[in-house]
């Protein structure tokens, strides 16, 4: 929880402002037409709002994924140098990589782990792209 709460607290304003901007671009005529057709609020959200927010959601998920994969500063500032080692309380892959590479001077392990981490990131980004490919095309 000590890592999750500050991470969410840090990213929450950006996500909310981005969704607010995206919601303001949804044409009100679509809601009015759906209301005339007898759509419930849930149906309007499901068939109008959510499909129009999917491209924004895709970008926010990408930023969140990359921010989470490469999160370092919160863990390092909370658990590193004087407050204990991240390995004891809340080690992530990036802090582990940093500690092994620069703390223990094991540059070979650091290079290998960095390469594997980059490949893992590439696989996750390719999966993300396959899921959101249609949403990201210019209309």
PDB file of N, CA, C and O in Angstrom, residues 30-93:
ATOM      1  N   UNK A  30     -25.760  13.508 -29.782  1.00  0.00           N
ATOM      2  CA  UNK A  30     -25.863  12.053 -29.678  1.00  0.00           C
ATOM      3  C   UNK A  30     -26.666  11.647 -28.451  1.00  0.00           C
ATOM      4  O   UNK A  30     -27.494  10.730 -28.506  1.00  0.00           O
ATOM      5  N   UNK A  31     -26.436  12.335 -27.334  1.00  0.00           N
ATOM      6  CA  UNK A  31     -27.194  12.037 -26.122  1.00  0.00           C
ATOM      7  C   UNK A  31     -28.668  12.394 -26.291  1.00  0.00           C
ATOM      8  O   UNK A  31     -29.552  11.661 -25.850  1.00  0.00           O
ATOM      9  N   UNK A  32     -28.916  13.518 -26.939  1.00  0.00           N
ATOM     10  CA  UNK A  32     -30.301  13.936 -27.142  1.00  0.00           C
ATOM     11  C   UNK A  32     -31.043  12.955 -28.038  1.00  0.00           C
ATOM     12  O   UNK A  32     -32.197  12.601 -27.759  1.00  0.00           O
ATOM     13  N   UNK A  33     -30.385  12.510 -29.108  1.00  0.00           N
ATOM     14  CA  UNK A  33     -31.024  11.544 -30.006  1.00  0.00           C
ATOM     15  C   UNK A  33     -31.270  10.217 -29.296  1.00  0.00           C
ATOM     16  O   UNK A  33     -32.328   9.589 -29.477  1.00  0.00           O
ATOM     17  N   UNK A  34     -30.328   9.782 -28.480  1.00  0.00           N
ATOM     18  CA  UNK A  34     -30.504   8.527 -27.748  1.00  0.00           C
ATOM     19  C   UNK A  34     -31.627   8.654 -26.720  1.00  0.00           C
ATOM     20  O   UNK A  34     -32.391   7.714 -26.502  1.00  0.00           O
ATOM     21  N   UNK A  35     -31.737   9.817 -26.116  1.00  0.00           N
ATOM     22  CA  UNK A  35     -32.803  10.034 -25.132  1.00  0.00           C
ATOM     23  C   UNK A  35     -34.168  10.003 -25.810  1.00  0.00           C
ATOM     24  O   UNK A  35     -35.123   9.438 -25.288  1.00  0.00           O
ATOM     25  N   UNK A  36     -34.262  10.612 -27.000  1.00  0.00           N
ATOM     26  CA  UNK A  36     -35.513  10.587 -27.759  1.00  0.00           C
ATOM     27  C   UNK A  36     -35.872   9.151 -28.148  1.00  0.00           C
ATOM     28  O   UNK A  36     -37.035   8.762 -28.138  1.00  0.00           O
ATOM     29  N   UNK A  37     -34.850   8.357 -28.457  1.00  0.00           N
ATOM     30  CA  UNK A  37     -35.081   6.961 -28.829  1.00  0.00           C
ATOM     31  C   UNK A  37     -35.404   6.084 -27.632  1.00  0.00           C
ATOM     32  O   UNK A  37     -35.687   4.897 -27.796  1.00  0.00           O
ATOM     33  N   UNK A  38     -35.324   6.638 -26.428  1.00  0.00           N
ATOM     34  CA  UNK A  38     -35.694   5.890 -25.235  1.00  0.00           C
ATOM     35  C   UNK A  38     -34.553   5.141 -24.570  1.00  0.00           C
ATOM     36  O   UNK A  38     -34.801   4.198 -23.801  1.00  0.00           O
ATOM     37  N   UNK A  39     -33.330   5.547 -24.811  1.00  0.00           N
ATOM     38  CA  UNK A  39     -32.182   4.867 -24.197  1.00  0.00           C
ATOM     39  C   UNK A  39     -32.069   5.264 -22.726  1.00  0.00           C
ATOM     40  O   UNK A  39     -32.268   6.424 -22.362  1.00  0.00           O
ATOM     41  N   UNK A  40     -31.750   4.290 -21.906  1.00  0.00           N
ATOM     42  CA  UNK A  40     -31.544   4.548 -20.479  1.00  0.00           C
ATOM     43  C   UNK A  40     -30.169   5.196 -20.289  1.00  0.00           C
ATOM     44  O   UNK A  40     -29.328   5.172 -21.201  1.00  0.00           O
ATOM     45  N   UNK A  41     -29.909   5.785 -19.119  1.00  0.00           N
ATOM     46  CA  UNK A  41     -28.568   6.361 -18.885  1.00  0.00           C
ATOM     47  C   UNK A  41     -27.446   5.341 -19.062  1.00  0.00           C
ATOM     48  O   UNK A  41     -26.380   5.673 -19.584  1.00  0.00           O
ATOM     49  N   UNK A  42     -27.657   4.092 -18.633  1.00  0.00           N
ATOM     50  CA  UNK A  42     -26.639   3.058 -18.811  1.00  0.00           C
ATOM     51  C   UNK A  42     -26.398   2.778 -20.292  1.00  0.00           C
ATOM     52  O   UNK A  42     -25.262   2.617 -20.727  1.00  0.00           O
ATOM     53  N   UNK A  43     -27.474   2.717 -21.082  1.00  0.00           N
ATOM     54  CA  UNK A  43     -27.323   2.468 -22.519  1.00  0.00           C
ATOM     55  C   UNK A  43     -26.620   3.636 -23.201  1.00  0.00           C
ATOM     56  O   UNK A  43     -25.807   3.428 -24.113  1.00  0.00           O
ATOM     57  N   UNK A  44     -26.911   4.848 -22.765  1.00  0.00           N
ATOM     58  CA  UNK A  44     -26.219   6.010 -23.353  1.00  0.00           C
ATOM     59  C   UNK A  44     -24.728   5.956 -23.031  1.00  0.00           C
ATOM     60  O   UNK A  44     -23.892   6.251 -23.885  1.00  0.00           O
ATOM     61  N   UNK A  45     -24.402   5.592 -21.795  1.00  0.00           N
ATOM     62  CA  UNK A  45     -22.983   5.471 -21.440  1.00  0.00           C
ATOM     63  C   UNK A  45     -22.324   4.361 -22.243  1.00  0.00           C
ATOM     64  O   UNK A  45     -21.242   4.540 -22.795  1.00  0.00           O
ATOM     65  N   UNK A  46     -22.986   3.211 -22.308  1.00  0.00           N
ATOM     66  CA  UNK A  46     -22.389   2.030 -22.949  1.00  0.00           C
ATOM     67  C   UNK A  46     -22.227   2.199 -24.458  1.00  0.00           C
ATOM     68  O   UNK A  46     -21.248   1.726 -25.036  1.00  0.00           O
ATOM     69  N   UNK A  47     -23.187   2.849 -25.105  1.00  0.00           N
ATOM     70  CA  UNK A  47     -23.167   2.914 -26.567  1.00  0.00           C
ATOM     71  C   UNK A  47     -22.694   4.255 -27.132  1.00  0.00           C
ATOM     72  O   UNK A  47     -22.408   4.336 -28.326  1.00  0.00           O
ATOM     73  N   UNK A  48     -22.602   5.276 -26.303  1.00  0.00           N
ATOM     74  CA  UNK A  48     -22.138   6.577 -26.799  1.00  0.00           C
ATOM     75  C   UNK A  48     -20.843   6.989 -26.102  1.00  0.00           C
ATOM     76  O   UNK A  48     -19.813   7.194 -26.742  1.00  0.00           O
ATOM     77  N   UNK A  49     -20.907   7.115 -24.781  1.00  0.00           N
ATOM     78  CA  UNK A  49     -19.769   7.668 -24.041  1.00  0.00           C
ATOM     79  C   UNK A  49     -18.563   6.749 -24.100  1.00  0.00           C
ATOM     80  O   UNK A  49     -17.463   7.190 -24.460  1.00  0.00           O
ATOM     81  N   UNK A  50     -18.741   5.498 -23.728  1.00  0.00           N
ATOM     82  CA  UNK A  50     -17.589   4.592 -23.654  1.00  0.00           C
ATOM     83  C   UNK A  50     -16.886   4.396 -24.992  1.00  0.00           C
ATOM     84  O   UNK A  50     -15.659   4.476 -25.058  1.00  0.00           O
ATOM     85  N   UNK A  51     -17.618   4.152 -26.115  1.00  0.00           N
ATOM     86  CA  UNK A  51     -16.890   4.020 -27.392  1.00  0.00           C
ATOM     87  C   UNK A  51     -16.120   5.272 -27.795  1.00  0.00           C
ATOM     88  O   UNK A  51     -15.046   5.186 -28.378  1.00  0.00           O
ATOM     89  N   UNK A  52     -16.672   6.454 -27.460  1.00  0.00           N
ATOM     90  CA  UNK A  52     -15.962   7.682 -27.810  1.00  0.00           C
ATOM     91  C   UNK A  52     -14.784   7.960 -26.883  1.00  0.00           C
ATOM     92  O   UNK A  52     -13.896   8.740 -27.231  1.00  0.00           O
ATOM     93  N   UNK A  53     -14.751   7.345 -25.709  1.00  0.00           N
ATOM     94  CA  UNK A  53     -13.639   7.526 -24.777  1.00  0.00           C
ATOM     95  C   UNK A  53     -12.562   6.447 -24.918  1.00  0.00           C
ATOM     96  O   UNK A  53     -11.530   6.526 -24.257  1.00  0.00           O
ATOM     97  N   UNK A  54     -12.805   5.436 -25.726  1.00  0.00           N
ATOM     98  CA  UNK A  54     -11.820   4.351 -25.848  1.00  0.00           C
ATOM     99  C   UNK A  54     -10.447   4.816 -26.336  1.00  0.00           C
ATOM    100  O   UNK A  54      -9.436   4.356 -25.814  1.00  0.00           O
ATOM    101  N   UNK A  55     -10.335   5.726 -27.314  1.00  0.00           N
ATOM    102  CA  UNK A  55      -8.984   6.175 -27.692  1.00  0.00           C
ATOM    103  C   UNK A  55      -8.249   6.874 -26.546  1.00  0.00           C
ATOM    104  O   UNK A  55      -7.055   6.657 -26.345  1.00  0.00           O
ATOM    105  N   UNK A  56      -8.966   7.682 -25.783  1.00  0.00           N
ATOM    106  CA  UNK A  56      -8.348   8.353 -24.641  1.00  0.00           C
ATOM    107  C   UNK A  56      -7.959   7.323 -23.587  1.00  0.00           C
ATOM    108  O   UNK A  56      -6.876   7.395 -22.990  1.00  0.00           O
ATOM    109  N   UNK A  57      -8.829   6.347 -23.364  1.00  0.00           N
ATOM    110  CA  UNK A  57      -8.533   5.289 -22.408  1.00  0.00           C
ATOM    111  C   UNK A  57      -7.296   4.497 -22.845  1.00  0.00           C
ATOM    112  O   UNK A  57      -6.470   4.128 -22.010  1.00  0.00           O
ATOM    113  N   UNK A  58      -7.172   4.268 -24.141  1.00  0.00           N
ATOM    114  CA  UNK A  58      -6.003   3.541 -24.653  1.00  0.00           C
ATOM    115  C   UNK A  58      -4.714   4.293 -24.341  1.00  0.00           C
ATOM    116  O   UNK A  58      -3.738   3.693 -23.866  1.00  0.00           O
ATOM    117  N   UNK A  59      -4.705   5.585 -24.583  1.00  0.00           N
ATOM    118  CA  UNK A  59      -3.508   6.385 -24.315  1.00  0.00           C
ATOM    119  C   UNK A  59      -3.216   6.433 -22.825  1.00  0.00           C
ATOM    120  O   UNK A  59      -2.064   6.300 -22.387  1.00  0.00           O
ATOM    121  N   UNK A  60      -4.256   6.590 -22.003  1.00  0.00           N
ATOM    122  CA  UNK A  60      -4.047   6.630 -20.553  1.00  0.00           C
ATOM    123  C   UNK A  60      -3.547   5.289 -20.034  1.00  0.00           C
ATOM    124  O   UNK A  60      -2.714   5.249 -19.127  1.00  0.00           O
ATOM    125  N   UNK A  61      -4.037   4.198 -20.587  1.00  0.00           N
ATOM    126  CA  UNK A  61      -3.524   2.887 -20.186  1.00  0.00           C
ATOM    127  C   UNK A  61      -2.060   2.722 -20.583  1.00  0.00           C
ATOM    128  O   UNK A  61      -1.272   2.140 -19.833  1.00  0.00           O
ATOM    129  N   UNK A  62      -1.694   3.235 -21.745  1.00  0.00           N
ATOM    130  CA  UNK A  62      -0.297   3.154 -22.164  1.00  0.00           C
ATOM    131  C   UNK A  62       0.590   3.958 -21.217  1.00  0.00           C
ATOM    132  O   UNK A  62       1.628   3.469 -20.765  1.00  0.00           O
ATOM    133  N   UNK A  63       0.187   5.189 -20.906  1.00  0.00           N
ATOM    134  CA  UNK A  63       0.966   5.994 -19.959  1.00  0.00           C
ATOM    135  C   UNK A  63       1.047   5.321 -18.596  1.00  0.00           C
ATOM    136  O   UNK A  63       2.094   5.332 -17.948  1.00  0.00           O
ATOM    137  N   UNK A  64      -0.064   4.763 -18.149  1.00  0.00           N
ATOM    138  CA  UNK A  64      -0.070   4.076 -16.862  1.00  0.00           C
ATOM    139  C   UNK A  64       0.817   2.852 -16.857  1.00  0.00           C
ATOM    140  O   UNK A  64       1.537   2.587 -15.888  1.00  0.00           O
ATOM    141  N   UNK A  65       0.779   2.088 -17.947  1.00  0.00           N
ATOM    142  CA  UNK A  65       1.621   0.900 -18.060  1.00  0.00           C
ATOM    143  C   UNK A  65       3.096   1.268 -18.035  1.00  0.00           C
ATOM    144  O   UNK A  65       3.878   0.685 -17.269  1.00  0.00           O
ATOM    145  N   UNK A  66       3.478   2.253 -18.828  1.00  0.00           N
ATOM    146  CA  UNK A  66       4.882   2.654 -18.857  1.00  0.00           C
ATOM    147  C   UNK A  66       5.312   3.285 -17.535  1.00  0.00           C
ATOM    148  O   UNK A  66       6.415   3.046 -17.057  1.00  0.00           O
ATOM    149  N   UNK A  67       4.431   4.078 -16.937  1.00  0.00           N
ATOM    150  CA  UNK A  67       4.758   4.673 -15.654  1.00  0.00           C
ATOM    151  C   UNK A  67       4.933   3.639 -14.559  1.00  0.00           C
ATOM    152  O   UNK A  67       5.789   3.772 -13.681  1.00  0.00           O
ATOM    153  N   UNK A  68       4.123   2.595 -14.612  1.00  0.00           N
ATOM    154  CA  UNK A  68       4.228   1.534 -13.615  1.00  0.00           C
ATOM    155  C   UNK A  68       5.459   0.673 -13.858  1.00  0.00           C
ATOM    156  O   UNK A  68       6.171   0.316 -12.908  1.00  0.00           O
ATOM    157  N   UNK A  69       5.719   0.341 -15.107  1.00  0.00           N
ATOM    158  CA  UNK A  69       6.877  -0.498 -15.398  1.00  0.00           C
ATOM    159  C   UNK A  69       8.186   0.192 -15.031  1.00  0.00           C
ATOM    160  O   UNK A  69       9.125  -0.461 -14.584  1.00  0.00           O
ATOM    161  N   UNK A  70       8.236   1.479 -15.240  1.00  0.00           N
ATOM    162  CA  UNK A  70       9.476   2.200 -14.979  1.00  0.00           C
ATOM    163  C   UNK A  70       9.398   3.050 -13.719  1.00  0.00           C
ATOM    164  O   UNK A  70      10.096   4.050 -13.602  1.00  0.00           O
ATOM    165  N   UNK A  71       8.530   2.658 -12.791  1.00  0.00           N
ATOM    166  CA  UNK A  71       8.446   3.412 -11.537  1.00  0.00           C
ATOM    167  C   UNK A  71       9.700   3.136 -10.717  1.00  0.00           C
ATOM    168  O   UNK A  71      10.098   2.000 -10.512  1.00  0.00           O
ATOM    169  N   UNK A  72      10.283   4.179 -10.292  1.00  0.00           N
ATOM    170  CA  UNK A  72      11.526   4.066  -9.546  1.00  0.00           C
ATOM    171  C   UNK A  72      11.571   5.071  -8.405  1.00  0.00           C
ATOM    172  O   UNK A  72      11.908   4.735  -7.279  1.00  0.00           O
ATOM    173  N   UNK A  73      11.196   6.303  -8.696  1.00  0.00           N
ATOM    174  CA  UNK A  73      11.444   7.393  -7.752  1.00  0.00           C
ATOM    175  C   UNK A  73      10.664   7.252  -6.453  1.00  0.00           C
ATOM    176  O   UNK A  73      11.194   7.530  -5.383  1.00  0.00           O
ATOM    177  N   UNK A  74       9.409   6.825  -6.493  1.00  0.00           N
ATOM    178  CA  UNK A  74       8.632   6.707  -5.255  1.00  0.00           C
ATOM    179  C   UNK A  74       9.236   5.648  -4.346  1.00  0.00           C
ATOM    180  O   UNK A  74       9.435   5.866  -3.151  1.00  0.00           O
ATOM    181  N   UNK A  75       9.547   4.496  -4.908  1.00  0.00           N
ATOM    182  CA  UNK A  75      10.119   3.412  -4.102  1.00  0.00           C
ATOM    183  C   UNK A  75      11.486   3.798  -3.575  1.00  0.00           C
ATOM    184  O   UNK A  75      11.806   3.569  -2.402  1.00  0.00           O
ATOM    185  N   UNK A  76      12.281   4.397  -4.408  1.00  0.00           N
ATOM    186  CA  UNK A  76      13.636   4.761  -3.997  1.00  0.00           C
ATOM    187  C   UNK A  76      13.616   5.834  -2.914  1.00  0.00           C
ATOM    188  O   UNK A  76      14.383   5.760  -1.953  1.00  0.00           O
ATOM    189  N   UNK A  77      12.727   6.811  -3.053  1.00  0.00           N
ATOM    190  CA  UNK A  77      12.669   7.879  -2.054  1.00  0.00           C
ATOM    191  C   UNK A  77      12.055   7.397  -0.740  1.00  0.00           C
ATOM    192  O   UNK A  77      12.427   7.866   0.326  1.00  0.00           O
ATOM    193  N   UNK A  78      11.126   6.463  -0.793  1.00  0.00           N
ATOM    194  CA  UNK A  78      10.469   6.003   0.428  1.00  0.00           C
ATOM    195  C   UNK A  78      11.281   4.942   1.172  1.00  0.00           C
ATOM    196  O   UNK A  78      11.270   4.894   2.394  1.00  0.00           O
ATOM    197  N   UNK A  79      11.980   4.082   0.443  1.00  0.00           N
ATOM    198  CA  UNK A  79      12.640   2.951   1.074  1.00  0.00           C
ATOM    199  C   UNK A  79      14.155   2.953   0.939  1.00  0.00           C
ATOM    200  O   UNK A  79      14.831   2.169   1.578  1.00  0.00           O
ATOM    201  N   UNK A  80      14.702   3.775   0.086  1.00  0.00           N
ATOM    202  CA  UNK A  80      16.133   3.741  -0.138  1.00  0.00           C
ATOM    203  C   UNK A  80      16.887   4.738   0.715  1.00  0.00           C
ATOM    204  O   UNK A  80      16.330   5.695   1.243  1.00  0.00           O
ATOM    205  N   UNK A  81      18.164   4.524   0.875  1.00  0.00           N
ATOM    206  CA  UNK A  81      19.103   5.414   1.557  1.00  0.00           C
ATOM    207  C   UNK A  81      18.605   5.906   2.915  1.00  0.00           C
ATOM    208  O   UNK A  81      18.108   7.011   3.055  1.00  0.00           O
ATOM    209  N   UNK A  82      18.753   5.102   3.907  1.00  0.00           N
ATOM    210  CA  UNK A  82      18.444   5.519   5.259  1.00  0.00           C
ATOM    211  C   UNK A  82      17.124   5.001   5.782  1.00  0.00           C
ATOM    212  O   UNK A  82      16.960   4.796   6.963  1.00  0.00           O
ATOM    213  N   UNK A  83      16.151   4.782   4.911  1.00  0.00           N
ATOM    214  CA  UNK A  83      14.848   4.288   5.362  1.00  0.00           C
ATOM    215  C   UNK A  83      14.771   2.773   5.183  1.00  0.00           C
ATOM    216  O   UNK A  83      13.712   2.199   5.255  1.00  0.00           O
ATOM    217  N   UNK A  84      15.879   2.136   4.923  1.00  0.00           N
ATOM    218  CA  UNK A  84      15.888   0.709   4.666  1.00  0.00           C
ATOM    219  C   UNK A  84      16.130   0.467   3.188  1.00  0.00           C
ATOM    220  O   UNK A  84      16.085   1.377   2.386  1.00  0.00           O
ATOM    221  N   UNK A  85      16.389  -0.748   2.840  1.00  0.00           N
ATOM    222  CA  UNK A  85      16.613  -1.076   1.438  1.00  0.00           C
ATOM    223  C   UNK A  85      15.300  -1.488   0.797  1.00  0.00           C
ATOM    224  O   UNK A  85      14.487  -2.157   1.424  1.00  0.00           O
ATOM    225  N   UNK A  86      15.073  -1.122  -0.467  1.00  0.00           N
ATOM    226  CA  UNK A  86      13.833  -1.524  -1.116  1.00  0.00           C
ATOM    227  C   UNK A  86      13.639  -3.041  -1.120  1.00  0.00           C
ATOM    228  O   UNK A  86      12.519  -3.509  -1.100  1.00  0.00           O
ATOM    229  N   UNK A  87      14.710  -3.798  -1.129  1.00  0.00           N
ATOM    230  CA  UNK A  87      14.583  -5.243  -1.139  1.00  0.00           C
ATOM    231  C   UNK A  87      13.942  -5.798   0.109  1.00  0.00           C
ATOM    232  O   UNK A  87      13.336  -6.850   0.092  1.00  0.00           O
ATOM    233  N   UNK A  88      14.062  -5.086   1.216  1.00  0.00           N
ATOM    234  CA  UNK A  88      13.456  -5.547   2.453  1.00  0.00           C
ATOM    235  C   UNK A  88      11.965  -5.285   2.509  1.00  0.00           C
ATOM    236  O   UNK A  88      11.212  -6.040   3.101  1.00  0.00           O
ATOM    237  N   UNK A  89      11.499  -4.183   1.921  1.00  0.00           N
ATOM    238  CA  UNK A  89      10.122  -3.759   2.137  1.00  0.00           C
ATOM    239  C   UNK A  89       9.293  -3.671   0.872  1.00  0.00           C
ATOM    240  O   UNK A  89       8.118  -3.986   0.900  1.00  0.00           O
ATOM    241  N   UNK A  90       9.821  -3.174  -0.184  1.00  0.00           N
ATOM    242  CA  UNK A  90       8.978  -2.957  -1.355  1.00  0.00           C
ATOM    243  C   UNK A  90       9.761  -2.902  -2.634  1.00  0.00           C
ATOM    244  O   UNK A  90       9.684  -1.915  -3.353  1.00  0.00           O
ATOM    245  N   UNK A  91      10.506  -3.913  -2.922  1.00  0.00           N
ATOM    246  CA  UNK A  91      11.353  -3.896  -4.109  1.00  0.00           C
ATOM    247  C   UNK A  91      10.518  -4.090  -5.369  1.00  0.00           C
ATOM    248  O   UNK A  91       9.641  -4.937  -5.420  1.00  0.00           O
ATOM    249  N   UNK A  92      10.806  -3.280  -6.372  1.00  0.00           N
ATOM    250  CA  UNK A  92      10.248  -3.448  -7.703  1.00  0.00           C
ATOM    251  C   UNK A  92      11.387  -3.842  -8.627  1.00  0.00           C
ATOM    252  O   UNK A  92      12.562  -3.801  -8.245  1.00  0.00           O
ATOM    253  N   UNK A  93      11.041  -4.206  -9.830  1.00  0.00           N
ATOM    254  CA  UNK A  93      12.079  -4.652 -10.760  1.00  0.00           C
ATOM    255  C   UNK A  93      13.093  -3.543 -11.036  1.00  0.00           C
ATOM    256  O   UNK A  93      14.294  -3.801 -11.098  1.00  0.00           O
TER     257      UNK A  93
END
